[in-house]
Structures are given as structure tokens and as C-alpha cells.
Coordinates of C-alpha atoms in Angstrom, one line a residue:
X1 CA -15.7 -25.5 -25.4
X2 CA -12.5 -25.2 -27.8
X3 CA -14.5 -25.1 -31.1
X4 CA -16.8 -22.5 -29.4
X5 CA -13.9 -20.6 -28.5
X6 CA -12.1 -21.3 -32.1
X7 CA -15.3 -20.4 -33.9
X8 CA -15.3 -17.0 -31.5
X9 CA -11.7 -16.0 -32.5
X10 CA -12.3 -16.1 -35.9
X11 CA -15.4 -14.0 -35.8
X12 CA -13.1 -11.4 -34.1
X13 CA -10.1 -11.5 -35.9
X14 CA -9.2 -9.0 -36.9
X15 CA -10.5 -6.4 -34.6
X16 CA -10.5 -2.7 -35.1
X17 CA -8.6 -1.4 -32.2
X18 CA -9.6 3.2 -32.4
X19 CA -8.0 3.0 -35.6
X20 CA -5.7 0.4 -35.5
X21 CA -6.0 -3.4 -36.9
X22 CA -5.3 -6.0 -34.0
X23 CA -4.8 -8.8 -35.3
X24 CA -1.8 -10.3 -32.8
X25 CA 0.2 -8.9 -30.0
X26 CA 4.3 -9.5 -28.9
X27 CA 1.8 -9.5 -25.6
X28 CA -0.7 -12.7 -24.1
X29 CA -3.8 -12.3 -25.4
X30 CA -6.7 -13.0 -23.1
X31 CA -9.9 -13.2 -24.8
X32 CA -13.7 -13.4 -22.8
X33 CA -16.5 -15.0 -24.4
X34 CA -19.6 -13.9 -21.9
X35 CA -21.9 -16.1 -24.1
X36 CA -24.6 -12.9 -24.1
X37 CA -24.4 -12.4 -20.5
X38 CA -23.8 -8.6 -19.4
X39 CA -20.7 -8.6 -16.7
X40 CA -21.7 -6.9 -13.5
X41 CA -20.9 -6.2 -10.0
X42 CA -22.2 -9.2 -8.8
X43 CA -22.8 -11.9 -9.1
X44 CA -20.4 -13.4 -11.5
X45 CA -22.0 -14.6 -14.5
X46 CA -20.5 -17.4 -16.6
X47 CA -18.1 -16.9 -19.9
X48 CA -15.3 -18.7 -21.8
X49 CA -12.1 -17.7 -21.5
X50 CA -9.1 -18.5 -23.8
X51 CA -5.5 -17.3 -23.6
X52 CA -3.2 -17.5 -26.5
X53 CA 0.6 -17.3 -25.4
X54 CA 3.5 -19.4 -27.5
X55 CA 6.0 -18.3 -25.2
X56 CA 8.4 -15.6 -24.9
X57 CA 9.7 -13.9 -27.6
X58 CA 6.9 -15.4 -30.0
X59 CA 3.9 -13.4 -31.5
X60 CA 0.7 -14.3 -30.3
X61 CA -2.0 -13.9 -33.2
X62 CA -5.7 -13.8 -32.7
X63 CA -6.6 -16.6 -35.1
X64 CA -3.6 -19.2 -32.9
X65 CA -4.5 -21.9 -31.3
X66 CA -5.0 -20.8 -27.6
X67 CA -2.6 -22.2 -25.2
X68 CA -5.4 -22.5 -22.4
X69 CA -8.9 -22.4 -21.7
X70 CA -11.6 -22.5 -19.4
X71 CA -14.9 -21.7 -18.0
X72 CA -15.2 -18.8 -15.7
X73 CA -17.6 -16.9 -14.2
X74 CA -16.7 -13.2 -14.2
X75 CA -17.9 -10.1 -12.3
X76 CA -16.5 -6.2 -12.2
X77 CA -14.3 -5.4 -9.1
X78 CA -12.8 -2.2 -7.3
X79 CA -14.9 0.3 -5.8
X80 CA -14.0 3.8 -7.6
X81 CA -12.7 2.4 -10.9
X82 CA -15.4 0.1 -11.3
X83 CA -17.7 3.6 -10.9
X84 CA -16.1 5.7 -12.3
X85 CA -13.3 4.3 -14.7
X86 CA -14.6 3.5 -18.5
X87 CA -12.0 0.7 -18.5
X88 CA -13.0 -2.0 -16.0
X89 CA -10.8 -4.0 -13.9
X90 CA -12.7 -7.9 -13.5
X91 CA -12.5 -10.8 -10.8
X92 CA -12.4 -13.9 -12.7
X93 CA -13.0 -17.6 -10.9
X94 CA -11.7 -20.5 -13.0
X95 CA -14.5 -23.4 -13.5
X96 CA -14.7 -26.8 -14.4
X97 CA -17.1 -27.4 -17.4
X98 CA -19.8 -27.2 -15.9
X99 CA -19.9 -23.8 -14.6
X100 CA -20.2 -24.7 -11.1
X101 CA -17.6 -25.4 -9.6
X102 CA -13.8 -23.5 -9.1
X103 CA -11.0 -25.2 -10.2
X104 CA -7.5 -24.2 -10.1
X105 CA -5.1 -23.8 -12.8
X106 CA -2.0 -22.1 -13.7
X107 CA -2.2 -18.9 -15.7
X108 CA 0.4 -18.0 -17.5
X109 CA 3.1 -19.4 -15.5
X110 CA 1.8 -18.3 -12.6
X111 CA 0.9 -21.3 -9.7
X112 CA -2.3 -22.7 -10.1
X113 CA -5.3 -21.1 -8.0
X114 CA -9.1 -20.4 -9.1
X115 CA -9.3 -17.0 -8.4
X116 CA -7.2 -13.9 -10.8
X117 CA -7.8 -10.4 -11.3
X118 CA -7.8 -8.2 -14.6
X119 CA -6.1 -5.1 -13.5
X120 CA -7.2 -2.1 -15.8
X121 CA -4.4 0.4 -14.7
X122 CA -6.6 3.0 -16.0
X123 CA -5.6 6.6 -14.2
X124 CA -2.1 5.0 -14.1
X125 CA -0.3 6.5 -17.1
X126 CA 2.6 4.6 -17.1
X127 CA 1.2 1.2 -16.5
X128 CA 3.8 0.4 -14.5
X129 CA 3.2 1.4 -10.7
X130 CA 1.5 -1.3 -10.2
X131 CA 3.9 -3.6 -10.9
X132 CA 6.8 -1.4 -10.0
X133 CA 5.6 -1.9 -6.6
X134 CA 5.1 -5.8 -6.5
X135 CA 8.6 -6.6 -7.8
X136 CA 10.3 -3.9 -5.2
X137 CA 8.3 -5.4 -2.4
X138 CA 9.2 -8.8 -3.4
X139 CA 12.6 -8.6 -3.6
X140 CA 12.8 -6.3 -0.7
X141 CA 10.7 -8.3 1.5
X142 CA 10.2 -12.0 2.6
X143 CA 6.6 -11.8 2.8
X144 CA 4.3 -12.3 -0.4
X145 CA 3.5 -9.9 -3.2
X146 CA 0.7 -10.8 -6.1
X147 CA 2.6 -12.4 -9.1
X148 CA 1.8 -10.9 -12.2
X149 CA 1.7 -10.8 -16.3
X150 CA 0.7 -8.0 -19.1
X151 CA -1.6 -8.7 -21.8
X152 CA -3.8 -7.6 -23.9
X153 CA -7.5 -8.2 -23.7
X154 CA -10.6 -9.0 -25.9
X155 CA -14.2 -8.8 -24.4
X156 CA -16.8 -10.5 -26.4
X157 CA -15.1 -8.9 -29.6
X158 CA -14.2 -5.8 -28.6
X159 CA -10.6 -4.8 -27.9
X160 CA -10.0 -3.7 -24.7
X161 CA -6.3 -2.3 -24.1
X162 CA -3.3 -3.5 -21.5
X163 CA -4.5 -5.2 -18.5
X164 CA -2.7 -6.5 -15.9
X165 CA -3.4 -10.7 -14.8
X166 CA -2.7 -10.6 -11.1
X167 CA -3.3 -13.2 -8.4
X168 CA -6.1 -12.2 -6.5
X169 CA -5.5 -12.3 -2.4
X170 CA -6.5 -15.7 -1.1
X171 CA -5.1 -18.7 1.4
X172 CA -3.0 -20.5 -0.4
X173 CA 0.8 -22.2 -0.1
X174 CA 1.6 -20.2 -3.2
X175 CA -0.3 -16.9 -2.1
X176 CA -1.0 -15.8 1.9
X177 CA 0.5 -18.9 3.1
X178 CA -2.3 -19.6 5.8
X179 CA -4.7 -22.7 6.8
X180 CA -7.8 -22.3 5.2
X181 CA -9.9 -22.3 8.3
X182 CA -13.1 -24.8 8.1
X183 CA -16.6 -23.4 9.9
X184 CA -16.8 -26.7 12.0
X185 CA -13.0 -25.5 13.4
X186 CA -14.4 -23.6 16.5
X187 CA -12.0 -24.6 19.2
X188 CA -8.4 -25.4 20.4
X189 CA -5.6 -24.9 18.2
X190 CA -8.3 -24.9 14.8
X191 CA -10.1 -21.8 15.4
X192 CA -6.9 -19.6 15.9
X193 CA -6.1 -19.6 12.3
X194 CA -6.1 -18.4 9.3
X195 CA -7.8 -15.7 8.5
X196 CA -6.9 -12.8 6.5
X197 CA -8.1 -9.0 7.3
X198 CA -8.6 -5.7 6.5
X199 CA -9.3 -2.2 6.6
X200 CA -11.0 -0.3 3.6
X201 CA -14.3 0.9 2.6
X202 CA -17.2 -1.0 3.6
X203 CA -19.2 -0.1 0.8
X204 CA -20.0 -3.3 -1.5
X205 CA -17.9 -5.4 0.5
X206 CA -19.9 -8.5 1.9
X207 CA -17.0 -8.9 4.9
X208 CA -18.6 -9.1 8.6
X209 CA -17.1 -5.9 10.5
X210 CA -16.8 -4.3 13.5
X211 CA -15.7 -1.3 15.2
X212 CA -12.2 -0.8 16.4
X213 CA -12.8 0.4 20.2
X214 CA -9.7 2.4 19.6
X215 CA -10.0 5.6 18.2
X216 CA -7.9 7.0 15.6
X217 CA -7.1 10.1 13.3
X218 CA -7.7 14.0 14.5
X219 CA -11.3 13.0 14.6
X220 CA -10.9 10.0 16.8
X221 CA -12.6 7.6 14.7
X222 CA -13.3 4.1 15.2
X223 CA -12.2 2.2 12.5
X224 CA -13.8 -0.7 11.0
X225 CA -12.1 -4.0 10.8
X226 CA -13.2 -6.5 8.0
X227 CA -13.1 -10.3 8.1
X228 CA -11.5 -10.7 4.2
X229 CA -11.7 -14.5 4.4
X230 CA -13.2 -16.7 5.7
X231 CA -16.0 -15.6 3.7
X232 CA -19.4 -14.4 5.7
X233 CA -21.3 -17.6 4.8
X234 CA -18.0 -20.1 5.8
X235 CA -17.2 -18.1 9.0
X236 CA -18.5 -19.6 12.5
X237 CA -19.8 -16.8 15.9
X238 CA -17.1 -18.4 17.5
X239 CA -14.2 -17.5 14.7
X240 CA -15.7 -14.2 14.5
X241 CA -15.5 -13.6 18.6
X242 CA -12.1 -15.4 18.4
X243 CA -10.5 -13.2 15.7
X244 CA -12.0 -9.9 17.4
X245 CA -10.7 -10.4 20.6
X246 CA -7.5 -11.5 19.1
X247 CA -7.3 -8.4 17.3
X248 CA -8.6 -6.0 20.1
X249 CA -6.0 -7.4 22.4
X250 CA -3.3 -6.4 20.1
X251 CA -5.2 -3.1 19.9
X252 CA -5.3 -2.7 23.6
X253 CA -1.2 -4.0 24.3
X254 CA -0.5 -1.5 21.8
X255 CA -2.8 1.3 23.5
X256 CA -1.2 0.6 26.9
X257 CA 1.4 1.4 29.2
X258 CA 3.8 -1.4 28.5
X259 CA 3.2 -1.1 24.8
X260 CA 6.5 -1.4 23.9
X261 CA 7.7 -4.1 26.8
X262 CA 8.9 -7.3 24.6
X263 CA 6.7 -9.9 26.0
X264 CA 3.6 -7.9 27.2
X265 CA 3.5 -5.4 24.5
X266 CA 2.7 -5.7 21.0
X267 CA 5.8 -8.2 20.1
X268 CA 3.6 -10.6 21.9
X269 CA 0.7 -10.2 19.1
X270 CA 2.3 -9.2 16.0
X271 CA 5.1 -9.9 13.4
X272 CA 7.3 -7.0 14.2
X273 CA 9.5 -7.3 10.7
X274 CA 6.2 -7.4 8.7
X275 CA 5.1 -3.5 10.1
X276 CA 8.1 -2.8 9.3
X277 CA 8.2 -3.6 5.3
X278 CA 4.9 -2.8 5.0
X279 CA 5.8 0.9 6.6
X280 CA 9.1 1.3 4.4
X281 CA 7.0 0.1 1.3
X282 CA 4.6 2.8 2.1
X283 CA 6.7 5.8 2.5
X284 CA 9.0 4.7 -0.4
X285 CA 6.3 5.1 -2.8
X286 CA 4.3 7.6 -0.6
X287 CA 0.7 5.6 -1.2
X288 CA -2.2 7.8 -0.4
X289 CA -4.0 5.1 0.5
X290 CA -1.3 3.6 2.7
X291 CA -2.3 1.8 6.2
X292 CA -5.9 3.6 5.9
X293 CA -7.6 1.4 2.6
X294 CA -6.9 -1.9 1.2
X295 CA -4.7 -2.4 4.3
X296 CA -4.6 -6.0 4.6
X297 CA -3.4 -8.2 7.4
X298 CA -3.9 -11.9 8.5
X299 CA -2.9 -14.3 11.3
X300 CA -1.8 -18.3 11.0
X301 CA -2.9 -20.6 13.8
X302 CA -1.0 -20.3 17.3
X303 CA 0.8 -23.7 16.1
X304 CA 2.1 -22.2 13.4
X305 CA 3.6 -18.6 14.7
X306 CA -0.2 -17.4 15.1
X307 CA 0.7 -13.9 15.2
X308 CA -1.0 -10.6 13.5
X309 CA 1.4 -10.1 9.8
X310 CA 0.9 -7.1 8.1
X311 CA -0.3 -7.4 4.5
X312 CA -0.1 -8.8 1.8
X313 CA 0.7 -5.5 -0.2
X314 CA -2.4 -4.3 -2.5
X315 CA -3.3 -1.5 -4.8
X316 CA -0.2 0.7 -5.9
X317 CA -2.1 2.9 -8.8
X318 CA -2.2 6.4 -6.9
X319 CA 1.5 6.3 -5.4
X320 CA 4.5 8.0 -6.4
X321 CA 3.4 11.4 -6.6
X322 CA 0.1 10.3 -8.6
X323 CA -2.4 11.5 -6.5
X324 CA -3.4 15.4 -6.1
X325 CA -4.9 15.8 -3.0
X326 CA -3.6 15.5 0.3
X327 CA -0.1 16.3 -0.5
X328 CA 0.2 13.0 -2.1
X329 CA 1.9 14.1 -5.7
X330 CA 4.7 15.7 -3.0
X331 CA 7.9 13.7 -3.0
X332 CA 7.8 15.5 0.9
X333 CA 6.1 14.7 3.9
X334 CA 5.2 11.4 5.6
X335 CA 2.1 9.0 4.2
X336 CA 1.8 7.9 8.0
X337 CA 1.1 11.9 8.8
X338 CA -2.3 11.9 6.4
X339 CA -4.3 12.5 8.9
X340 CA -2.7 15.1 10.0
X341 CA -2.7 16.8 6.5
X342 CA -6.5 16.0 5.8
X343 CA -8.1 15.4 9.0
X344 CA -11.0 15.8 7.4
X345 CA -10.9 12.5 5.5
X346 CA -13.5 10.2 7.1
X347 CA -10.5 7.2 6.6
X348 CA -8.2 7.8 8.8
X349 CA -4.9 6.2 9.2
X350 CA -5.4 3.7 12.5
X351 CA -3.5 4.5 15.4
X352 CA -1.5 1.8 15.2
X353 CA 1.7 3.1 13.2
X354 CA 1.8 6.5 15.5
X355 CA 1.9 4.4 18.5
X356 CA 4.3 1.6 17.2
X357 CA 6.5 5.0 16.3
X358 CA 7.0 6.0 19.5
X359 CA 8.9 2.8 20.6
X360 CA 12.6 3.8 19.5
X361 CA 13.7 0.5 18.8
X362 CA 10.9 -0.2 16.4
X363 CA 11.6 3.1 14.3
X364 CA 15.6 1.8 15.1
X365 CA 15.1 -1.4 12.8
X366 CA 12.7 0.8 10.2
X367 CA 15.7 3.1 9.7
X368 CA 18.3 0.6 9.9
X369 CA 16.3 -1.7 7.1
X370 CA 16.0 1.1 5.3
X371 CA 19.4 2.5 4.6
X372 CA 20.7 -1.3 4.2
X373 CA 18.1 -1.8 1.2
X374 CA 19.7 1.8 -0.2
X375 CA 22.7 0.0 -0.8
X376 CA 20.8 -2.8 -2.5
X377 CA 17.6 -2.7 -4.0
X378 CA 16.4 0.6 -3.0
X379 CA 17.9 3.0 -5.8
X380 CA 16.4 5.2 -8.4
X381 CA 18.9 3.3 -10.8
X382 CA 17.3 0.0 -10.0
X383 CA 13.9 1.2 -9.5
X384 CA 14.3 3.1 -12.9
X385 CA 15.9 0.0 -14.9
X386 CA 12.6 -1.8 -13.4
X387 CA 10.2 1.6 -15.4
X388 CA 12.5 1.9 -18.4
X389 CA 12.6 -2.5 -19.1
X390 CA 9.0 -2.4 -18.7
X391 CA 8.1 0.8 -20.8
X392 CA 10.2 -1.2 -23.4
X393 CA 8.4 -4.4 -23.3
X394 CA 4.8 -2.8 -23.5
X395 CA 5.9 -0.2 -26.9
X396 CA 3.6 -1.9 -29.2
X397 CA 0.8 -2.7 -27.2
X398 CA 0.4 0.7 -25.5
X399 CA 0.1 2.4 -28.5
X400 CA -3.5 0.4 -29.7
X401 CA -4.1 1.1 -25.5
X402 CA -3.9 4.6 -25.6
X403 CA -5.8 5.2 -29.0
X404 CA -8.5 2.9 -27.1
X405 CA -8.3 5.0 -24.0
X406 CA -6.9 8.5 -25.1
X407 CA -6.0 9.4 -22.0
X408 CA -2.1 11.1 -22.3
X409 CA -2.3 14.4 -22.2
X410 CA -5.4 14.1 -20.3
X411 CA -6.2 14.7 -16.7
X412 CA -7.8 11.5 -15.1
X413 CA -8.9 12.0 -11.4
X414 CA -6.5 12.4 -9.2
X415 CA -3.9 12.4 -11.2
X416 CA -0.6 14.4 -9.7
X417 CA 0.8 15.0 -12.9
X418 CA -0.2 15.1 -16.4
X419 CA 2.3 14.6 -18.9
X420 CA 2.1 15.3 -22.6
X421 CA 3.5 12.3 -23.8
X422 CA 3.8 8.8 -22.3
X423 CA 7.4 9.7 -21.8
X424 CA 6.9 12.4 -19.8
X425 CA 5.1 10.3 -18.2
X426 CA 7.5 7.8 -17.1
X427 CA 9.9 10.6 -17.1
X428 CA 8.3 12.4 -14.2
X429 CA 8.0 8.7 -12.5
X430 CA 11.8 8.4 -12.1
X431 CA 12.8 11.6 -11.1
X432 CA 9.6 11.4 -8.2
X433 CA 11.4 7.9 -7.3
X434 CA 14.8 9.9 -7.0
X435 CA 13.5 13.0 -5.4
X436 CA 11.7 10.9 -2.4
X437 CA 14.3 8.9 -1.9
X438 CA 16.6 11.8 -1.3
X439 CA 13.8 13.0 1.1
X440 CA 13.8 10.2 2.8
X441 CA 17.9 10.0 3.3
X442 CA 18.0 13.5 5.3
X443 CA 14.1 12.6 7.0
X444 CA 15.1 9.1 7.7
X445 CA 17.0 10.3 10.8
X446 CA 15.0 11.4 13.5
X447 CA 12.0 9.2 11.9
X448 CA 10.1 8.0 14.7
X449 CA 11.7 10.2 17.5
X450 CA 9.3 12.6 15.7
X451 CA 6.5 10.8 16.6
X452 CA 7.5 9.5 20.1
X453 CA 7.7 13.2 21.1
X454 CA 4.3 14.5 19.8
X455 CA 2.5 13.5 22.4
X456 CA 4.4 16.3 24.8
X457 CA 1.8 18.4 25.5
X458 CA 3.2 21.5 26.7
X459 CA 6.3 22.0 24.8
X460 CA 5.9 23.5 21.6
X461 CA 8.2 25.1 18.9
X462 CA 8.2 26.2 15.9
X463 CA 8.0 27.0 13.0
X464 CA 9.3 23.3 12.5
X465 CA 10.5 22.9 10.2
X466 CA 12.6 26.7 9.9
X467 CA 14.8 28.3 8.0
X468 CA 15.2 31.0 10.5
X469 CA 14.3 32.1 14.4
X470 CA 12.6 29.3 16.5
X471 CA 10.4 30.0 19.1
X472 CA 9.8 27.6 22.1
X473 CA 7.4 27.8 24.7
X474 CA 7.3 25.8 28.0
X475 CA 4.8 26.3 31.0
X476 CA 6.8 26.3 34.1
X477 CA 4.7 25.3 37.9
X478 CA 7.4 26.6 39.9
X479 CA 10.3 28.7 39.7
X480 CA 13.4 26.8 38.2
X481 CA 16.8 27.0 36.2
X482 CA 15.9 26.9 32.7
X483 CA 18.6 25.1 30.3
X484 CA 18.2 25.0 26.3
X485 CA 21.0 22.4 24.7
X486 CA 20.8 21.6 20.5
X487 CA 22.9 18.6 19.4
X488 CA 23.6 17.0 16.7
X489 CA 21.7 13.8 15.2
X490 CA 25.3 12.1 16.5
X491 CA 25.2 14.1 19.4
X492 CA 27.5 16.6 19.1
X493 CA 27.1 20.0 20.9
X494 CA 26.0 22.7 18.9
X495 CA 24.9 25.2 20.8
X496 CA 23.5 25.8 25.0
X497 CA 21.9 28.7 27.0
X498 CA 21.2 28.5 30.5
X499 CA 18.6 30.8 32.3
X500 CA 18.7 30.7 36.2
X501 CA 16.0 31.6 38.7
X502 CA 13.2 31.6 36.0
X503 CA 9.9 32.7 37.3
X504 CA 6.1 30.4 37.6
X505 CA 4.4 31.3 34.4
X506 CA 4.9 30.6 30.4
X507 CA 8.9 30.9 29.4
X508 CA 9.1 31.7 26.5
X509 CA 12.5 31.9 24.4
X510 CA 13.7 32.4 20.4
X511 CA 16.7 30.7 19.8
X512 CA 18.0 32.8 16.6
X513 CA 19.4 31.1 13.2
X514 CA 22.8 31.8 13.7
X515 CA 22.5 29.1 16.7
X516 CA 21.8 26.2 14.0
X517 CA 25.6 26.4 13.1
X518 CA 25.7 23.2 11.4
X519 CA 23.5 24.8 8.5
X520 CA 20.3 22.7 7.4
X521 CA 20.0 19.3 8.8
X522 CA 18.3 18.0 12.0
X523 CA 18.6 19.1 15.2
X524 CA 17.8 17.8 18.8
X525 CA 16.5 20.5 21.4
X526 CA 16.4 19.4 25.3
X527 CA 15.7 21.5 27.5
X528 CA 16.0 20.8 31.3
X529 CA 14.7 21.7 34.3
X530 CA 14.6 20.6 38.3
X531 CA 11.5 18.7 37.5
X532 CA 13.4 16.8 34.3
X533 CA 14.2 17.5 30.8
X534 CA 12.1 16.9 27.6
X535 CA 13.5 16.6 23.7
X536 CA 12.2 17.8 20.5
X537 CA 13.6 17.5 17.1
X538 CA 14.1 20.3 14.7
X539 CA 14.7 20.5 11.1
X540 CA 16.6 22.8 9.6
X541 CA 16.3 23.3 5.7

């Protein structure tokens, strides 16, 4: 296969890139050979690959020797950008030579596995989200992020632009760190683990499903829950049965009264410090997508910790403000509150991270993790050195990526911002990273106590949040003394009224603006009466 692949380089070289000569990159260079096949959905068809890479800080010329090779079979991947995206993203399985079976290797560094993905980061401007995302989660988070590498890409002579080589999500020591669960493992300790889950679309995936009996979203839908791995024709009836009820039990700890009760709640099912990354990960960057698609989680067997981890992270393109629909280009607002904002959507975000919201100790640790990574790792400086080091080290190769894909300047579906240059681009990407963040600071505080008190279904108030008068409303069964208190976030006493003898019926009050002394901020509201008292939080801006 090297001569094939030496004879194929030199019919290539050099290629005409929209204009440009590419001859050699200060990139990899990963070139495909499909042998005359045409690359599809599926199956995977077979092809040669070869990657030429003599090491950092080294050109890398089409005509070099390539610094590894292989047989592959190949196949297009994603679900809109395969569609609707001129520049593919591919699924690549490394083979041995004779085309049938996977072997692992290393690529480019990374450890060695079978299975990689070819990340187009097409509607993506900067390139960089992607990544952005991975490194922040990894150093952020103890659980595992995809590795990756840039390069620049050949398809059967044809110069294709950046791509992105990622590890693709599998069960592995140096990926989700899981048993790889045999089909003849069907009881005992064997059949508790691993698997690896998800929720997303359905459509094209070959995953066996079912229905969450949990409803979820404004439209009280019932999710679908995917089997990722093991794969449909490796998975046993009694894995599948084991791994729903397993699931559904979690469903139903977290559905019920005791919910948040340490050993009969959800504790007893789940890795509680895993929702908890994953949810900071997702508001930091504000991911449309977040908890509702590509929402991956898996479990290990009972021997070895056997419960429900959230993740591993996965598909970061449409996040920080890059998405115009759905409020997702805001640096505002909650990406756990989508479907509240479009209740419409037919993927709604499970029920799961409402509920686990409404135990205050949970939202506690999300808050306190949260303002301890703003001292570390969590800055726009840091986050920014991350955009501006990379936007450095692709210079050269972006320019022969966006005369192949002219797409600066251009609006690309959904994009949230169009830029007229790529630095606007990035530009926009930093100060979205420092805006949110400052969001987040002020919104951080009653995070969660907003949630645990949505379920009151009487009180309301509003508008919240104001700028001026607020009106509540409380039905009252029987006559009572009536007490309004706002406090602080530490608190404090701001401001009470008391209303004795207050008849049966709707009262009805409107606290005026001059009673949010404190100026903007966030309020808590109680107000008591001989049956109890009840909070709400207000924000003031």
C-alpha cells in the first residue's frame, strides 16, 4: 500500500487549492485515496489513507514521505451537516490490510483506537469552538473530552480545507473508560456494565430506543433514549431490559418525593459531580443543543462505581452565541430554559436538569464549582489566549480554507453572527465569552432557587425580571394576616409590609420600585401567612 499511496501523492502534487497552489502545509496533511469508491452515508467503503506529519514546527509537503498509513473504510457522518453542509465531516475505521478487520493505531499522537472522526467545522467561522470547548472541559473537568489535532485534508486529489481529527466516542481506557460489555454477559455483575447512552435524533441512527415514561418540555414529551454502544447486533434482550430499567429507575427516584434524599434519591443512581460539569459546561458556552441532542451518558458495571455519568461532552459548533434561533446568539438567558423559550421544538430538554435544580444543595455545588473555576480556568483572558493561540497557528492554512469554502462574510445557517472578516469573527467570539460570563456572575446567584420555586402554582409576579413596579398575586382560602418581606441574596432586610385581616379571595399587591433600594441585583420575596410562607426570587436590572 505505500507505493500506491506514493504513486497517489505525486499525481496530486501540487493541487490547486480556489486559486491557490498547495503544495505543503505548517499543518498535518491527511490524504484519502477511495480507490474509485464514492463515500457515503453508509456503509463505509474501503480507501487508503496516508498522513504526512515530521513533527512540530516542520513543514509537511505533499510529495514527503508520509509518516503513517493505513487502510480504512470511510463513510459521511452528522445528520444536518452531512445534508446540508458542502464540506463533509467523515467517520473513519482504521484496518489491517485486508480491509476487514479494525485495528488500532495512534494518530497523530493521539492513543491508539480504530475509530476517528474528520470534523468539517463548516458553519463555525472561527474553527475554533470546537476545540475551544474540549480543552476548557478538560482542564475544567475530571471526566473525558475527545483529544484532537488540525489538518489539512486531500480527498482523492482534491483539496478539501481545515478539518479537525478527533477521537470518535467509544469504550476504551484511553476514551469512556468503561468495560466493553460482551453479548454472552447477561447476568450478575457482567451485565451491569458498560454501556454508553444518549439522547439525539433518531433519524439514521441504528441505536435500539425507547421511550422515556417521563415526560418532559411544555409539551410533555417522552423522550427517546438510545443504546450508543453496545451496538444493536452485539447487544443481548437481557442488556437491553437491564439498562432500561436501570435508567427508568433513575428516572423515577428523580420524579419522586424523596428525589433529593441522599440514599433513596437520585445520588443513589447517578454521578452527582458529572451533572454538574456537564451543566456548567453548557451554560458557559450557552449550547443550543445542550442536554436535548448529542447528550451522551454511560454507566460502568456495579463493581466498578456502576452509576449513571453524564457525558462524555460532544458537538460544540453552534455555541457561544452562534446559533440564531431560540435566543441562542444571546450571551442572556439559561440553555437549561429552551424549552421554555421554544416550546415548540419537538426536542425538548429532559426533565431531568429542572428537577435536579430544585434540590438546593445540588444547585449549591453548581454555584460553588463555578465561581472557584472563575478564579482559575474560567476567564475571558484564558478562554481568549486559548482563540487568539489557535487563530495564530491555523494563519496559513485558513486562508486556502476559506478561498475553498468562501464562507466569511457569508451567512451559513444558523449562524448568530456574521462577521466581515475572520477577525471579526473571532473578535465577536471573545467578547460573547466575556459578556456571558459577566451574565453568569450576577445570574449565578439565585441559580437553582429559580427553578425549585417554579413549581408554586399560585404565586405569581411579575414582570420578572423589572426595572420598575412588581405585581404579585396570591389566592388566599381564608381570611389571614398578609406579610410581604424582600431580602437580600445575603439576607439582609430590604424592605416589609404587613396587611392584617385580609379577606378570602385573590390579594393582590404592587410593591413600587423605590422598595428595591439596593438598586439592580436579586431579590428574595416571602410572603407569609397563617397557613405558611412561600419565596420567590426577583431580579432587578
Amino acid at each position: 500500500m505505500q507505493t500506491r499511496l506514493l504513486v497517489f501523492l505525486l499525481l496530486v502534487s501540487p493541487l490547486l487549492a480556489f486559486g491557490q497552489v498547495f503544495t505543503s502545509s505548517d499543518l498535518p496533511i491527511v490524504v484519502i485515496d477511495t480507490r474509485g469508491g464514492v463515500i457515503q452515508d453508509d456503509p463505509k467503503i474501503l480507501a487508503d489513507l496516508s498522513i504526512i506529519d515530521n513533527g512540530a514546527g516542520k513543514r509537511n509537503k505533499l510529495t514527503d514521505k508520509a509518516s503513517f498509513t493505513s487502510v480504512m473504510g470511510i463513510e459521511y457522518r452528522g445528520a444536518t451537516s452531512q445534508q446540508f453542509f458542502p464540506k463533509k465531516p467523515y467517520g473513519i475505521e482504521l484496518r489491517d490490510s485486508s480491509g476487514v478487520n479494525s485495528v488500532a493505531k495512534s494518530v497523530l499522537g493521539m492513543p491508539a483506537e480504530s475509530d476517528w472522526v474528520l470534523n468539517a467545522t463548516y458553519n463555525d467561522k472561527t474553527l475554533i469552538r470546537e476545540t475551544l470547548t474540549y480543552d476548557f472541559y478538560r482542564k475544567m473537568s475530571k471526566y473525558y473530552a475527545s483529544r484532537f489535532r488540525y489538518c489539512e485534508l486531500v480527498v482523492n486529489g482534491e483539496y478539501r480545507g481545515i478539518y479537525i481529527v478527533m477521537e470518535r466516542l467509544k469504550r476504551d481506557k484511553n476514551r469512556v473508560p468503561i468495560t466493553s460489555i460482551k453479548k454472552t454477559d447477561i447476568t450478575g455483575d457482567a451485565v451491569t456494565g458498560g454501556y454508553i447512552l444518549k439522547i439525539d435524533k433518531t433519524v439514521g441512527s441504528t441505536s435500539r430506543t425507547w421511550k422515556s415514561p417521563y415526560p418532559s418540555g411544555t409539551r410533555n414529551i417522552n423522550l427517546d433514549i438510545q443504546i450508543d454502544r453496545p451496538k444493536p447486533e452485539d447487544l443481548a434482550e437481557e442488556q437491553f431490559q437491564y439498562i432500561k430499567k436501570y435508567v427508568t429507575d433513575f428516572e423515577a427516584s428523580l420524579a419522586g418525593p424523596d428525589f433529593a434524599d441522599p440514599t433513596k434519591g437520585f445520588r443513589a443512581f447517578v454521578d452527582e459531580q458529572s451533572f454538574i460539569d456537564y451543566l456548567i459546561l453548557t451554560e458557559v458556552c450557552k449550547n443550543v443543543d445542550g442536554y436535548r441532542l448529542s447528550a451522551y451518558f454511560y454507566k460502568e458495571r456495579d463493581s466498578k462505581g456502576g452509576k449513571i455519568t453524564m457525558g462524555p461532552i460532544w458537538d460544540y459548533n453552534l455555541t457561544y452565541g452562534n446559533a440564531d434561533y431560540c435566543e441562542g446568539n444571546s450571551y442572556a438567558g439559561w440553555a437549561f430554559n429552551f424549552s421554555r423559550v421554544c416550546p415548540k421544538d419537538d426536542f425538548a430538554i429532559p426533565f431531568w436538569w429542572d428537577r435536579l435544580l430544585q434540590d438546593l444543595d445540588f444547585a449549591r455545588k453548581v454555584k460553588e464549582k463555578y465561581k472557584a473555576l472563575r478564579k482559575t480556568v474560567l476567564t475571558p483572558e484564558r478562554l481568549g489566549s486559548f482563540v487568539d493561540s489557535t487563530a495564530t497557528v491555523l494563519t496559513e492554512a485558513r486562508q486556502r480554507n476559506f478561498a475553498k469554502w468562501p464562507v466569511i462574510g457569508t451567512y451559513v445557517w444558523p449562524n448568530g453572527f456574521v462577521g466581515r472578516t475572520y477577525e471579526a469573527e473571532t473578535d465577536f467570539l471573545k467578547r460573547w465569552i466575556d459578556q456571558r460570563l459577566t451574565w453568569m456572575d450576577i445570574n449565578i446567584e439565585p441559580f437553582g432557587i429559580l427553578t425549585a420555586l417554579r413549581e408554586e402554582p399560585n404565586f405569581t409576579l411579575g414582570p420578572n425580571p423589572s426595572v420598575g413596579d412588581v405585581t404579585l398575586k396570591l389566592p388566599l382560602p381564608a381570611p389571614t394576616d398578609v406579610t410581604v418581606s424582600l431580602t437580600d441574596m445575603q439576607g439582609r432586610p430590604v424592605q416589609s409590609h404587613h396587611w392584617p385581616a385580609q379577606p378570602e379571595g385573590l390579594f393582590e399587591r404592587t410593591l413600587p420600585a423605590t422598595d428595591f433600594s439596593t438598586g439592580p441585583g436579586v431579590y428574595i420575596l416571602t410572603i407569609k401567612t397563617q397557613s405558611g410562607h412561600t419565596s420567590k426570587v426577583i431580579v432587578r436590572e
